[in-house]
XYZ file of C-alpha atoms in Angstrom:
426
model
C 134.063 7.845 65.669
C 135.380 10.762 67.636
C 132.658 13.052 68.929
C 132.658 16.619 67.589
C 133.157 19.468 69.966
C 130.180 21.276 71.420
C 128.511 23.836 69.205
C 129.024 26.462 71.863
C 132.680 25.755 72.550
C 135.521 28.004 71.496
C 138.026 25.879 69.521
C 141.206 24.893 71.256
C 144.504 24.378 69.460
C 144.071 20.599 69.509
C 142.991 19.242 66.117
C 140.028 16.923 65.847
C 141.052 13.270 65.550
C 140.058 11.992 62.124
C 138.618 8.492 61.750
C 140.371 6.489 59.040
C 138.229 4.812 56.380
C 138.350 1.039 56.350
C 139.240 -1.140 53.374
C 136.646 -1.502 50.623
C 133.728 0.707 49.649
C 130.132 0.476 48.477
C 129.043 1.849 45.087
C 128.979 5.634 45.056
C 125.360 5.927 43.927
C 124.269 3.758 46.842
C 126.409 5.645 49.356
C 125.189 9.082 48.282
C 121.563 7.925 48.191
C 121.915 6.706 51.778
C 123.466 10.006 52.877
C 120.687 11.971 51.161
C 117.987 9.878 52.820
C 119.589 10.395 56.218
C 119.823 14.168 55.749
C 116.172 14.344 54.706
C 115.004 12.836 57.971
C 115.804 15.872 60.105
C 115.091 18.979 57.985
C 112.579 20.313 55.504
C 114.413 22.106 52.711
C 113.148 24.816 50.347
C 113.877 22.856 47.155
C 114.621 19.361 45.911
C 118.153 20.427 45.017
C 119.291 21.095 48.584
C 119.699 17.538 49.879
C 121.775 16.251 46.921
C 123.998 19.323 47.206
C 124.553 18.687 50.906
C 125.335 14.998 50.304
C 127.953 15.870 47.688
C 129.391 18.651 49.815
C 129.742 16.324 52.808
C 131.487 13.784 50.561
C 134.011 16.340 49.328
C 135.130 17.162 52.870
C 136.665 13.690 53.189
C 139.040 14.327 50.290
C 139.198 18.127 50.223
C 142.984 18.084 49.882
C 142.561 16.555 46.403
C 140.704 19.624 45.108
C 142.009 23.093 44.321
C 138.994 24.733 45.941
C 136.451 23.901 48.589
C 133.165 25.734 48.040
C 131.822 27.548 51.065
C 128.366 26.351 52.048
C 126.070 29.087 53.365
C 122.886 28.360 55.295
C 120.849 31.511 55.784
C 117.276 32.387 56.650
C 115.032 35.391 57.092
C 114.283 34.473 60.713
C 115.776 32.303 63.465
C 114.270 28.866 64.009
C 114.533 27.888 60.348
C 116.622 24.755 60.731
C 120.138 26.073 60.100
C 121.566 24.775 63.363
C 119.877 21.419 62.865
C 121.641 21.054 59.518
C 124.946 21.652 61.314
C 124.046 19.203 64.069
C 123.430 16.465 61.522
C 126.417 17.461 59.391
C 128.811 16.996 62.291
C 128.262 13.237 62.061
C 128.776 13.040 58.285
C 131.645 15.393 57.381
C 135.342 14.883 57.915
C 136.826 16.105 61.220
C 134.007 18.470 62.260
C 134.845 21.595 64.238
C 131.620 23.208 65.470
C 131.607 26.713 66.877
C 129.675 29.932 67.278
C 132.667 31.741 68.738
C 136.205 31.314 67.478
C 139.309 33.383 68.049
C 141.356 33.777 64.858
C 144.575 32.541 66.440
C 142.912 29.329 67.603
C 141.149 28.723 64.306
C 144.320 29.440 62.304
C 146.153 26.791 64.271
C 143.317 24.288 64.049
C 143.215 24.615 60.280
C 147.000 24.467 59.967
C 147.078 21.284 62.059
C 144.008 19.887 60.220
C 142.336 18.628 58.255
C 139.124 19.970 59.776
C 135.685 20.963 58.535
C 134.476 24.248 60.045
C 130.804 24.310 61.052
C 130.229 27.930 62.045
C 126.851 28.981 63.452
C 125.698 32.609 63.839
C 128.490 33.615 61.488
C 126.562 36.702 60.351
C 127.705 38.425 63.552
C 131.293 38.603 62.320
C 130.168 40.288 59.081
C 127.959 42.815 60.857
C 128.964 46.383 59.843
C 128.654 47.451 63.490
C 131.557 45.135 64.358
C 133.638 45.771 61.241
C 136.235 47.617 63.265
C 136.865 44.583 65.453
C 140.341 43.242 64.677
C 139.389 39.668 65.508
C 136.429 39.807 63.166
C 138.570 41.234 60.375
C 140.976 38.320 60.740
C 138.149 35.777 60.706
C 136.640 37.352 57.621
C 140.002 37.246 55.861
C 140.451 33.606 56.765
C 136.988 32.562 55.577
C 137.406 34.574 52.365
C 140.793 33.139 51.464
C 140.420 29.623 52.797
C 138.311 28.290 49.954
C 141.464 27.886 47.811
C 144.066 25.224 48.574
C 147.060 27.493 47.933
C 145.847 30.245 50.274
C 147.902 31.344 53.265
C 147.657 34.312 55.615
C 150.916 35.729 57.023
C 151.018 36.635 60.699
C 153.766 37.797 63.031
C 154.449 35.299 65.812
C 156.794 35.276 68.783
C 157.842 37.947 71.235
C 159.033 41.406 70.277
C 162.719 40.451 70.240
C 162.281 37.311 68.161
C 159.377 38.199 65.908
C 158.917 36.027 62.822
C 156.447 35.970 59.984
C 154.529 32.699 59.750
C 152.277 31.825 56.822
C 149.239 29.993 58.113
C 147.488 27.617 55.735
C 143.802 28.498 55.810
C 142.335 25.973 53.364
C 139.436 24.144 54.984
C 135.834 23.250 54.096
C 133.401 25.522 55.917
C 129.651 25.708 56.505
C 128.551 29.202 57.507
C 125.111 29.622 59.059
C 123.499 32.970 59.779
C 120.644 35.377 59.167
C 120.097 36.327 55.520
C 121.697 39.505 54.263
C 124.540 39.412 56.750
C 127.272 38.077 54.467
C 129.316 40.039 51.933
C 129.834 39.217 48.264
C 133.404 38.117 48.996
C 131.863 35.114 50.755
C 128.673 34.554 48.754
C 130.505 34.455 45.416
C 132.636 31.625 46.791
C 129.651 29.768 48.176
C 126.616 27.661 47.515
C 123.783 29.306 49.437
C 120.756 27.468 50.784
C 117.994 29.791 51.968
C 116.357 27.927 54.838
C 112.819 28.628 56.034
C 110.643 27.576 58.956
C 108.640 24.379 58.715
C 104.907 24.585 58.299
C 102.814 22.893 61.024
C 102.001 20.051 58.636
C 105.655 19.348 57.774
C 107.148 16.610 59.927
C 110.737 15.583 60.590
C 112.371 12.995 62.847
C 113.261 14.016 66.369
C 116.940 14.844 66.748
C 118.427 12.919 69.663
C 122.160 13.401 69.391
C 123.197 10.095 70.946
C 120.884 8.127 68.653
C 121.766 10.140 65.545
C 125.481 9.745 66.180
C 125.136 5.979 66.431
C 122.988 5.753 63.303
C 125.242 8.094 61.311
C 128.497 6.282 62.057
C 128.240 3.520 59.407
C 126.895 6.028 56.878
C 129.793 8.363 57.462
C 132.303 5.504 57.273
C 130.815 4.370 53.962
C 131.013 7.945 52.659
C 134.643 8.308 53.741
C 135.528 4.908 52.252
C 133.945 5.649 48.913
C 135.426 9.156 48.696
C 138.905 7.805 49.476
C 138.544 5.140 46.789
C 137.934 7.689 44.032
C 140.000 10.594 45.415
C 142.666 10.616 42.692
C 140.068 10.174 39.955
C 137.921 13.132 41.000
C 140.889 15.282 41.981
C 142.148 15.167 38.395
C 138.726 15.314 36.751
C 137.572 18.152 34.514
C 133.817 17.607 34.521
C 131.583 19.201 31.932
C 129.658 22.055 33.483
C 126.048 23.014 32.698
C 125.697 25.640 29.987
C 125.980 29.134 31.440
C 128.047 28.047 34.472
C 131.520 29.516 34.031
C 134.336 31.233 35.915
C 134.059 31.158 39.716
C 130.688 29.353 39.866
C 132.201 26.604 37.718
C 135.255 26.538 39.947
C 133.295 26.035 43.154
C 130.931 23.445 41.656
C 133.637 21.369 39.973
C 134.446 19.186 43.038
C 130.784 18.313 43.592
C 130.064 17.498 39.959
C 133.242 15.422 39.730
C 132.029 13.391 42.714
C 128.592 12.993 41.155
C 130.116 11.745 37.904
C 132.176 9.208 39.837
C 129.075 8.022 41.718
C 127.124 7.344 38.524
C 123.444 6.467 38.344
C 121.222 9.521 38.555
C 123.863 11.611 40.342
C 125.524 13.281 37.313
C 122.155 14.647 36.178
C 121.023 15.413 39.736
C 124.190 17.385 40.476
C 123.992 19.426 37.284
C 120.329 20.209 37.919
C 121.309 21.440 41.379
C 124.161 23.480 39.921
C 121.837 25.185 37.442
C 119.378 25.897 40.243
C 121.884 27.482 42.616
C 124.011 29.295 40.030
C 121.567 30.398 37.340
C 118.266 30.589 39.219
C 119.116 31.596 42.786
C 122.812 32.506 42.691
C 124.577 35.405 44.405
C 123.675 37.709 41.511
C 120.129 37.703 42.885
C 121.382 39.880 45.759
C 122.919 42.557 43.500
C 120.693 45.546 42.876
C 122.557 46.438 39.688
C 122.227 42.962 38.197
C 118.543 42.893 39.167
C 118.123 46.154 37.243
C 119.901 44.744 34.178
C 117.724 41.625 34.271
C 114.493 43.623 34.561
C 115.559 45.864 31.689
C 116.416 42.891 29.489
C 112.966 41.419 30.106
C 111.334 44.796 29.450
C 113.093 45.408 26.129
C 112.440 41.825 24.977
C 108.761 42.005 25.897
C 108.285 45.179 23.819
C 110.646 43.998 21.048
C 112.549 47.284 21.043
C 116.168 48.390 20.941
C 115.627 51.709 22.752
C 113.447 53.196 25.478
C 113.234 56.660 26.942
C 114.213 57.152 30.558
C 110.650 58.211 31.398
C 109.186 55.072 29.819
C 111.721 52.847 31.601
C 110.987 54.346 35.019
C 107.229 54.092 34.524
C 107.487 50.454 33.453
C 109.915 49.344 36.171
C 107.722 50.509 39.055
C 104.853 48.420 37.674
C 106.791 45.144 37.915
C 105.473 42.703 40.504
C 107.763 42.142 43.484
C 110.241 44.707 42.205
C 112.156 47.106 44.481
C 111.946 50.053 42.104
C 108.855 51.770 43.554
C 110.320 51.902 47.058
C 114.100 52.016 46.786
C 115.515 53.093 50.120
C 112.443 55.205 50.812
C 111.755 56.607 47.342
C 111.086 55.459 43.807
C 113.863 54.883 41.306
C 114.542 58.147 39.499
C 116.563 59.158 36.455
C 119.634 60.079 38.475
C 119.727 56.760 40.338
C 119.032 54.846 37.108
C 121.976 56.562 35.412
C 124.227 55.892 38.399
C 123.359 52.191 38.580
C 123.762 51.599 34.846
C 126.874 53.748 34.711
C 128.701 51.175 36.844
C 128.372 48.784 33.891
C 129.530 51.331 31.309
C 125.988 52.081 30.096
C 125.164 55.779 29.601
C 121.977 57.544 28.452
C 121.895 58.797 24.874
C 119.627 61.151 22.954
C 117.498 59.758 20.146
C 114.398 60.666 18.168
C 110.921 59.431 19.126
C 107.477 60.126 17.691
C 107.240 62.963 20.209
C 110.637 64.507 19.461
C 114.119 64.133 20.947
C 114.418 62.321 24.257
C 117.042 60.780 26.447
C 117.055 57.084 27.155
C 118.959 53.825 26.794
C 119.691 51.711 23.736
C 120.695 48.080 23.387
C 123.452 48.659 20.834
C 126.766 50.517 21.083
C 126.531 54.030 19.690
C 129.151 55.727 17.554
C 130.086 59.348 17.248
C 132.060 61.889 19.216
C 131.533 59.975 22.453
C 130.838 56.280 21.885
C 128.608 54.701 24.535
C 128.228 51.091 25.562
C 124.730 49.745 24.981
C 122.718 47.538 27.286
C 123.424 44.414 25.215
C 127.065 44.444 26.234
C 126.201 44.642 29.929
C 123.551 41.925 29.554
C 126.037 39.581 27.891
C 128.608 40.146 30.652
C 126.514 40.115 33.815
C 123.418 37.993 33.083
C 123.060 34.292 32.275
C 122.515 33.612 28.586
C 118.913 33.313 27.417
C 118.547 30.747 24.667
C 115.210 31.974 23.334
C 112.426 34.365 24.165
C 108.881 33.741 22.943
C 108.044 37.445 23.087
C 110.944 38.294 20.786
C 110.446 35.917 17.862
C 112.864 33.411 19.365
C 115.813 35.811 19.504
C 118.200 35.746 22.472
C 117.176 38.429 24.926
C 119.810 41.072 25.429
C 120.922 41.164 21.774
C 120.227 43.955 19.310
C 116.512 44.094 18.695
C 116.833 45.835 15.358
C 113.382 44.917 14.087
C 111.904 47.860 15.990
C 113.498 51.282 16.143
C 111.516 52.564 19.107
C 108.513 51.935 21.275
C 105.188 52.136 19.544
C 103.020 55.147 20.305
C 100.724 52.903 22.314
C 103.442 51.463 24.518
C 105.048 54.851 25.116
C 101.688 56.317 26.093
C 100.919 53.363 28.341
C 104.236 53.648 30.115
C 104.028 57.422 30.518
C 100.509 57.227 31.909
C 101.710 55.530 35.068
C 101.297 58.031 37.881
C 103.851 58.434 40.639
């Protein structure tokens, strides 16, 4: 097996030599189980869903040209020393044609991908998304390449040649990529095309095997060959598959998870269920929407309205209730508490506007779940909830009704709940 380039090397224009799979393959369930066990030896991961996801992602790199998309894989962490680089160091011996780097010039990387196939293993990638370097032309080109390159049909046009013989060349930029960096440093254009694993430091009592590159490379070689063999044997099958996705996983999340779930279905055994559990975890529980302040606000409001079984709340009651939520950002939002103006601005992006309605204490402005009619029709919260939040099948605090739908059983907050909310001091 050809050795991957050094992690600290700038890529050259020579493509990595790919090792050809040999004839015959082991059962997929056995191959993926072996890969997962090997991965688990060298890192402690934050959830049980991480290792199966990595095993499937590594498998897809060997037949990436059979899929329409290749999901980006993001490894981030709050602090350095959380195991991101170690994941890359192990991955280099399991993926197809690894190209490891922490510094890559766009021209070199364009040519490497065009001459591929390669799998990009990019450490410290958050530096190229840093706003302080956003004016750097090289960084802009790298960002464009990483954004576009998740789709097989993507190309980026560039002028090549000298001034007198300039030509436009369309570089193919489709390539699997792992992007490792500090949390919060990557834009939505990447995270919405990615599966993100939030790494964290090991506790003193958590043990992993020592990573000795020469030994790991030797041990990984038969595992990688088995993975490549098996993937090649089912490439046409999974490339044409249309796997059933978990409920609530649609649109782009479904698109990026389709290759991995197709592979899991082909492997059989526990893998179809394991992959779908992982998909639900990363898409519905910890997906990129968790990083959106607006979606966080919609989710908190949906929970609040469902808990009180109401279809309307005054702005004052909403603000008082939101700041009381545990682990919420609303009491200290960029140096001050959420106020009525900021609330209106955030909800306004989703077409939700405040309306005036009657309460036990007279007319007040607030937000309703339903669409209003009249001279100026307004979109209610229910519409935004249905568009931007995962579906909720039932809610025990709302008589089993789906949260986010019209809660018509109650016209307003009770006197007690209004008083309780308004009594919160700022």
